[in-house]
Amino acid sequence: MQKRINYGQILSGIIWIIVGLIFDAIIQVVGVEVSKVFGKLSGLGPNSLPSLAIEIIVIILLAALAMWVLVKWGIRPVSPKFGLHQFRWEKLRYVLWGYLAIIGVSMVVNLVQVLVNGKVHVAQNQQLLEMMAKQGPNRLVFVLTLAVLVAPFIEETIFRGIILNYFFKKSNWWINVVLSGVLFGYFHLMGYDSFDIFAFLQYSTMGIILAIVYKKTKQIQYSISLHLLNNAIGAISIIAMVMNTK
């Protein structure tokens, strides 16, 4: 018997994805603008320590608001048990497995890129993060706050929480997993000057791995933890790069 597609639920899912992406954009833009306004009004400048503190507080508060709205009104109507739960040691192995899988896929994509282009091209959003980090210690803290504390929660809520609970939930196991990965990959290429197939493959496969972790554990905190671990280790490389350029 063929399973019917719930087009109303798909439309609702699309709307909540858009709401989530709007929240994501607001968090980044407002965070920067708040530091500029506070720095100007106080006379301390946007890169001062008080401006940075205000910026981080605003970012975290906006992220918490976004999570509350997306979870309470976006996801729980279709998945009432969705949320952060107590960690279970037997499920934490999926975080380790997932990280090893991300590293393995990254190595394969980089190898193919070297064979095709003769070198590994750094993704544009990675270049942007490194450029912002080089603007001073306060900008570095801002970048790390977004990448390590905010992005894993917001992006997992959107690309795993919403997509895997709204789209093709009763269809074949892998359909919404691939959809989640592809949209995650495309999201990280937004703003690129041109389409980078290797960056797309890298981010898409990462998104697929995160989706598998969520589906296997049935709890979002494990994919968030994997995402946070991956970004935190990437942040360490950015810190090392900044320190080596001094």
Tab-separated table of C-alpha atoms in Angstrom:
chain	number	residue	atom	x	y	z
A	1	MET	CA	0.000	0.000	0.000
A	2	GLN	CA	1.467	3.348	-1.050
A	3	LYS	CA	1.840	5.884	1.747
A	4	ARG	CA	0.128	9.204	1.127
A	5	ILE	CA	2.165	12.392	1.255
A	6	ASN	CA	0.874	14.986	3.721
A	7	TYR	CA	1.258	18.153	1.656
A	8	GLY	CA	-0.151	20.334	4.431
A	9	GLN	CA	2.558	19.136	6.793
A	10	ILE	CA	5.231	19.688	4.145
A	11	LEU	CA	4.008	23.267	3.639
A	12	SER	CA	4.121	23.821	7.404
A	13	GLY	CA	7.652	22.423	7.464
A	14	ILE	CA	8.759	24.816	4.718
A	15	ILE	CA	7.289	27.747	6.652
A	16	TRP	CA	9.128	26.730	9.828
A	17	ILE	CA	12.406	26.318	7.929
A	18	ILE	CA	12.008	29.878	6.648
A	19	VAL	CA	11.223	31.094	10.177
A	20	GLY	CA	14.345	29.336	11.446
A	21	LEU	CA	16.555	30.836	8.739
A	22	ILE	CA	15.155	34.305	9.488
A	23	PHE	CA	16.039	33.814	13.154
A	24	ASP	CA	19.540	32.689	12.140
A	25	ALA	CA	20.065	35.819	10.024
A	26	ILE	CA	18.677	38.093	12.749
A	27	ILE	CA	21.036	36.608	15.343
A	28	GLN	CA	24.094	37.330	13.206
A	29	VAL	CA	23.086	40.787	11.964
A	30	VAL	CA	21.677	42.110	15.241
A	31	GLY	CA	24.685	40.830	17.164
A	32	VAL	CA	27.075	42.880	15.028
A	33	GLU	CA	24.859	45.975	14.948
A	34	VAL	CA	24.327	45.972	18.727
A	35	SER	CA	28.071	46.164	19.338
A	36	LYS	CA	28.356	49.044	16.856
A	37	VAL	CA	25.483	51.008	18.418
A	38	PHE	CA	26.640	50.396	21.989
A	39	GLY	CA	30.225	51.237	21.076
A	40	LYS	CA	29.140	54.495	19.467
A	41	LEU	CA	26.802	55.559	22.290
A	42	SER	CA	29.299	54.682	25.010
A	43	GLY	CA	32.284	56.100	23.143
A	44	LEU	CA	34.175	52.846	23.742
A	45	GLY	CA	34.014	51.593	20.151
A	46	PRO	CA	32.521	48.355	18.767
A	47	ASN	CA	35.615	46.291	19.563
A	48	SER	CA	35.744	47.182	23.262
A	49	LEU	CA	35.252	44.513	25.918
A	50	PRO	CA	31.882	45.931	27.139
A	51	SER	CA	30.622	46.052	23.529
A	52	LEU	CA	31.674	42.433	23.066
A	53	ALA	CA	29.912	41.413	26.291
A	54	ILE	CA	26.671	43.108	25.187
A	55	GLU	CA	26.994	41.488	21.767
A	56	ILE	CA	27.407	37.975	23.177
A	57	ILE	CA	24.542	38.412	25.658
A	58	VAL	CA	22.220	39.582	22.862
A	59	ILE	CA	23.274	36.700	20.595
A	60	ILE	CA	22.669	34.081	23.282
A	61	LEU	CA	19.296	35.589	24.262
A	62	LEU	CA	18.166	35.693	20.621
A	63	ALA	CA	19.339	32.110	20.101
A	64	ALA	CA	17.411	30.995	23.194
A	65	LEU	CA	14.295	32.794	21.918
A	66	ALA	CA	14.691	31.168	18.496
A	67	MET	CA	15.055	27.709	20.044
A	68	TRP	CA	11.997	28.249	22.239
A	69	VAL	CA	9.804	29.371	19.332
A	70	LEU	CA	10.998	26.670	16.923
A	71	VAL	CA	10.699	23.841	19.441
A	72	LYS	CA	7.454	24.869	21.183
A	73	TRP	CA	5.417	25.925	18.152
A	74	GLY	CA	7.372	24.439	15.271
A	75	ILE	CA	8.406	20.911	16.218
A	76	ARG	CA	6.458	19.704	19.255
A	77	PRO	CA	3.065	19.828	17.498
A	78	VAL	CA	4.350	16.989	15.258
A	79	SER	CA	6.887	15.461	17.680
A	80	PRO	CA	5.749	16.060	21.291
A	81	LYS	CA	8.843	14.475	22.900
A	82	PHE	CA	11.316	16.606	20.934
A	83	GLY	CA	13.823	18.433	23.126
A	84	LEU	CA	16.966	17.994	25.187
A	85	HIS	CA	17.000	14.863	27.343
A	86	GLN	CA	19.442	13.201	29.704
A	87	PHE	CA	22.479	11.752	27.946
A	88	ARG	CA	22.819	7.984	27.793
A	89	TRP	CA	26.309	6.537	27.508
A	90	GLU	CA	25.277	3.851	25.040
A	91	LYS	CA	24.057	6.544	22.629
A	92	LEU	CA	27.129	8.763	22.975
A	93	ARG	CA	29.007	6.285	20.784
A	94	TYR	CA	27.072	7.708	17.841
A	95	VAL	CA	28.742	11.074	18.477
A	96	LEU	CA	32.192	9.456	18.248
A	97	TRP	CA	31.171	7.361	15.245
A	98	GLY	CA	29.712	10.425	13.566
A	99	TYR	CA	32.829	12.509	14.085
A	100	LEU	CA	35.068	9.777	12.679
A	101	ALA	CA	32.715	9.517	9.685
A	102	ILE	CA	32.880	13.300	9.116
A	103	ILE	CA	36.694	13.182	9.224
A	104	GLY	CA	36.757	10.225	6.838
A	105	VAL	CA	34.416	11.872	4.328
A	106	SER	CA	36.391	15.121	4.549
A	107	MET	CA	39.612	13.267	3.735
A	108	VAL	CA	38.016	11.574	0.725
A	109	VAL	CA	36.545	14.845	-0.614
A	110	ASN	CA	39.884	16.631	-0.144
A	111	LEU	CA	41.721	13.796	-1.908
A	112	VAL	CA	39.367	13.991	-4.893
A	113	GLN	CA	39.754	17.777	-4.911
A	114	VAL	CA	43.550	17.447	-5.042
A	115	LEU	CA	43.282	14.957	-7.908
A	116	VAL	CA	40.950	17.278	-9.843
A	117	ASN	CA	42.286	20.751	-8.977
A	118	GLY	CA	45.788	20.012	-7.753
A	119	LYS	CA	45.066	21.550	-4.333
A	120	VAL	CA	42.483	21.836	-1.566
A	121	HIS	CA	40.466	25.041	-1.830
A	122	VAL	CA	39.342	26.542	1.480
A	123	ALA	CA	35.566	27.049	1.533
A	124	GLN	CA	34.409	30.676	1.330
A	125	ASN	CA	32.553	30.629	4.638
A	126	GLN	CA	35.703	29.263	6.299
A	127	GLN	CA	37.684	32.108	4.729
A	128	LEU	CA	35.106	34.579	6.067
A	129	LEU	CA	35.401	33.177	9.590
A	130	GLU	CA	39.191	33.386	9.436
A	131	MET	CA	39.042	36.963	8.130
A	132	MET	CA	36.709	38.023	10.955
A	133	ALA	CA	38.894	36.266	13.520
A	134	LYS	CA	41.946	38.212	12.317
A	135	GLN	CA	40.220	41.533	13.079
A	136	GLY	CA	41.130	41.247	16.754
A	137	PRO	CA	40.503	39.140	19.863
A	138	ASN	CA	36.972	40.479	20.312
A	139	ARG	CA	35.975	39.495	16.772
A	140	LEU	CA	37.558	36.098	17.396
A	141	VAL	CA	35.356	35.604	20.476
A	142	PHE	CA	32.310	36.658	18.413
A	143	VAL	CA	33.151	34.095	15.718
A	144	LEU	CA	33.689	31.337	18.275
A	145	THR	CA	30.413	32.163	20.034
A	146	LEU	CA	28.491	31.868	16.762
A	147	ALA	CA	30.293	28.761	15.523
A	148	VAL	CA	30.499	26.749	18.740
A	149	LEU	CA	27.597	27.887	20.931
A	150	VAL	CA	24.892	29.146	18.572
A	151	ALA	CA	25.193	27.336	15.224
A	152	PRO	CA	24.977	23.728	16.523
A	153	PHE	CA	21.723	24.430	18.380
A	154	ILE	CA	19.992	26.569	15.738
A	155	GLU	CA	21.116	24.558	12.711
A	156	GLU	CA	20.305	21.183	14.265
A	157	THR	CA	16.865	22.427	15.273
A	158	ILE	CA	16.210	23.557	11.683
A	159	PHE	CA	17.900	20.887	9.568
A	160	ARG	CA	17.300	17.861	11.787
A	161	GLY	CA	14.469	18.843	14.123
A	162	ILE	CA	12.182	20.414	11.523
A	163	ILE	CA	13.145	18.553	8.354
A	164	LEU	CA	13.204	15.040	9.815
A	165	ASN	CA	9.913	15.537	11.657
A	166	TYR	CA	7.981	17.327	8.915
A	167	PHE	CA	9.230	15.810	5.647
A	168	PHE	CA	8.656	12.194	4.521
A	169	LYS	CA	8.680	10.931	8.122
A	170	LYS	CA	6.623	7.863	7.179
A	171	SER	CA	8.416	7.216	3.873
A	172	ASN	CA	11.650	5.321	3.292
A	173	TRP	CA	14.148	5.827	6.124
A	174	TRP	CA	16.778	7.550	3.985
A	175	ILE	CA	14.653	10.089	2.037
A	176	ASN	CA	14.493	12.863	4.634
A	177	VAL	CA	18.053	12.034	5.738
A	178	VAL	CA	19.345	12.898	2.260
A	179	LEU	CA	17.021	15.923	2.048
A	180	SER	CA	18.359	17.168	5.385
A	181	GLY	CA	21.953	16.793	4.185
A	182	VAL	CA	21.402	18.443	0.800
A	183	LEU	CA	19.610	21.459	2.304
A	184	PHE	CA	22.293	21.716	4.995
A	185	GLY	CA	24.967	21.721	2.289
A	186	TYR	CA	23.168	24.333	0.212
A	187	PHE	CA	22.645	26.510	3.310
A	188	HIS	CA	26.399	26.644	3.902
A	189	LEU	CA	26.985	27.718	0.296
A	190	MET	CA	24.589	30.663	0.452
A	191	GLY	CA	26.457	33.859	-0.410
A	192	TYR	CA	29.146	32.058	-2.415
A	193	ASP	CA	30.383	33.807	-5.557
A	194	SER	CA	30.008	30.531	-7.457
A	195	PHE	CA	28.868	26.986	-6.734
A	196	ASP	CA	31.652	24.974	-5.083
A	197	ILE	CA	30.876	21.298	-5.667
A	198	PHE	CA	33.500	20.102	-3.189
A	199	ALA	CA	32.281	22.365	-0.385
A	200	PHE	CA	28.729	21.266	-1.192
A	201	LEU	CA	29.691	17.585	-0.985
A	202	GLN	CA	31.540	18.119	2.275
A	203	TYR	CA	28.719	19.988	3.996
A	204	SER	CA	25.995	17.758	2.535
A	205	THR	CA	27.642	14.548	3.712
A	206	MET	CA	28.190	16.140	7.120
A	207	GLY	CA	24.482	16.968	7.205
A	208	ILE	CA	23.601	13.388	6.265
A	209	ILE	CA	25.812	12.034	9.056
A	210	LEU	CA	24.198	14.403	11.573
A	211	ALA	CA	20.763	13.283	10.371
A	212	ILE	CA	21.694	9.613	10.784
A	213	VAL	CA	22.891	10.286	14.339
A	214	TYR	CA	19.569	11.981	15.143
A	215	LYS	CA	17.541	9.160	13.603
A	216	LYS	CA	19.544	6.448	15.340
A	217	THR	CA	19.391	8.073	18.780
A	218	LYS	CA	15.929	9.658	18.349
A	219	GLN	CA	17.149	12.584	20.469
A	220	ILE	CA	18.480	15.906	19.187
A	221	GLN	CA	21.176	16.418	21.843
A	222	TYR	CA	23.420	13.836	20.188
A	223	SER	CA	23.479	15.504	16.766
A	224	ILE	CA	23.921	18.868	18.538
A	225	SER	CA	26.876	17.404	20.461
A	226	LEU	CA	28.436	16.057	17.265
A	227	HIS	CA	27.926	19.390	15.500
A	228	LEU	CA	29.386	21.247	18.493
A	229	LEU	CA	32.385	18.890	18.650
A	230	ASN	CA	33.102	19.342	14.943
A	231	ASN	CA	32.840	23.140	15.134
A	232	ALA	CA	34.868	23.333	18.357
A	233	ILE	CA	37.763	21.421	16.820
A	234	GLY	CA	37.512	23.651	13.747
A	235	ALA	CA	37.561	26.689	16.050
A	236	ILE	CA	40.792	25.460	17.629
A	237	SER	CA	42.395	25.459	14.178
A	238	ILE	CA	41.192	29.050	13.622
A	239	ILE	CA	42.682	30.117	16.973
A	240	ALA	CA	45.980	28.433	16.073
A	241	MET	CA	45.955	30.153	12.666
A	242	VAL	CA	45.349	33.577	14.241
A	243	MET	CA	48.117	33.059	16.800
A	244	ASN	CA	50.580	31.965	14.122
A	245	THR	CA	49.951	35.128	12.084
A	246	LYS	CA	50.936	37.404	14.978
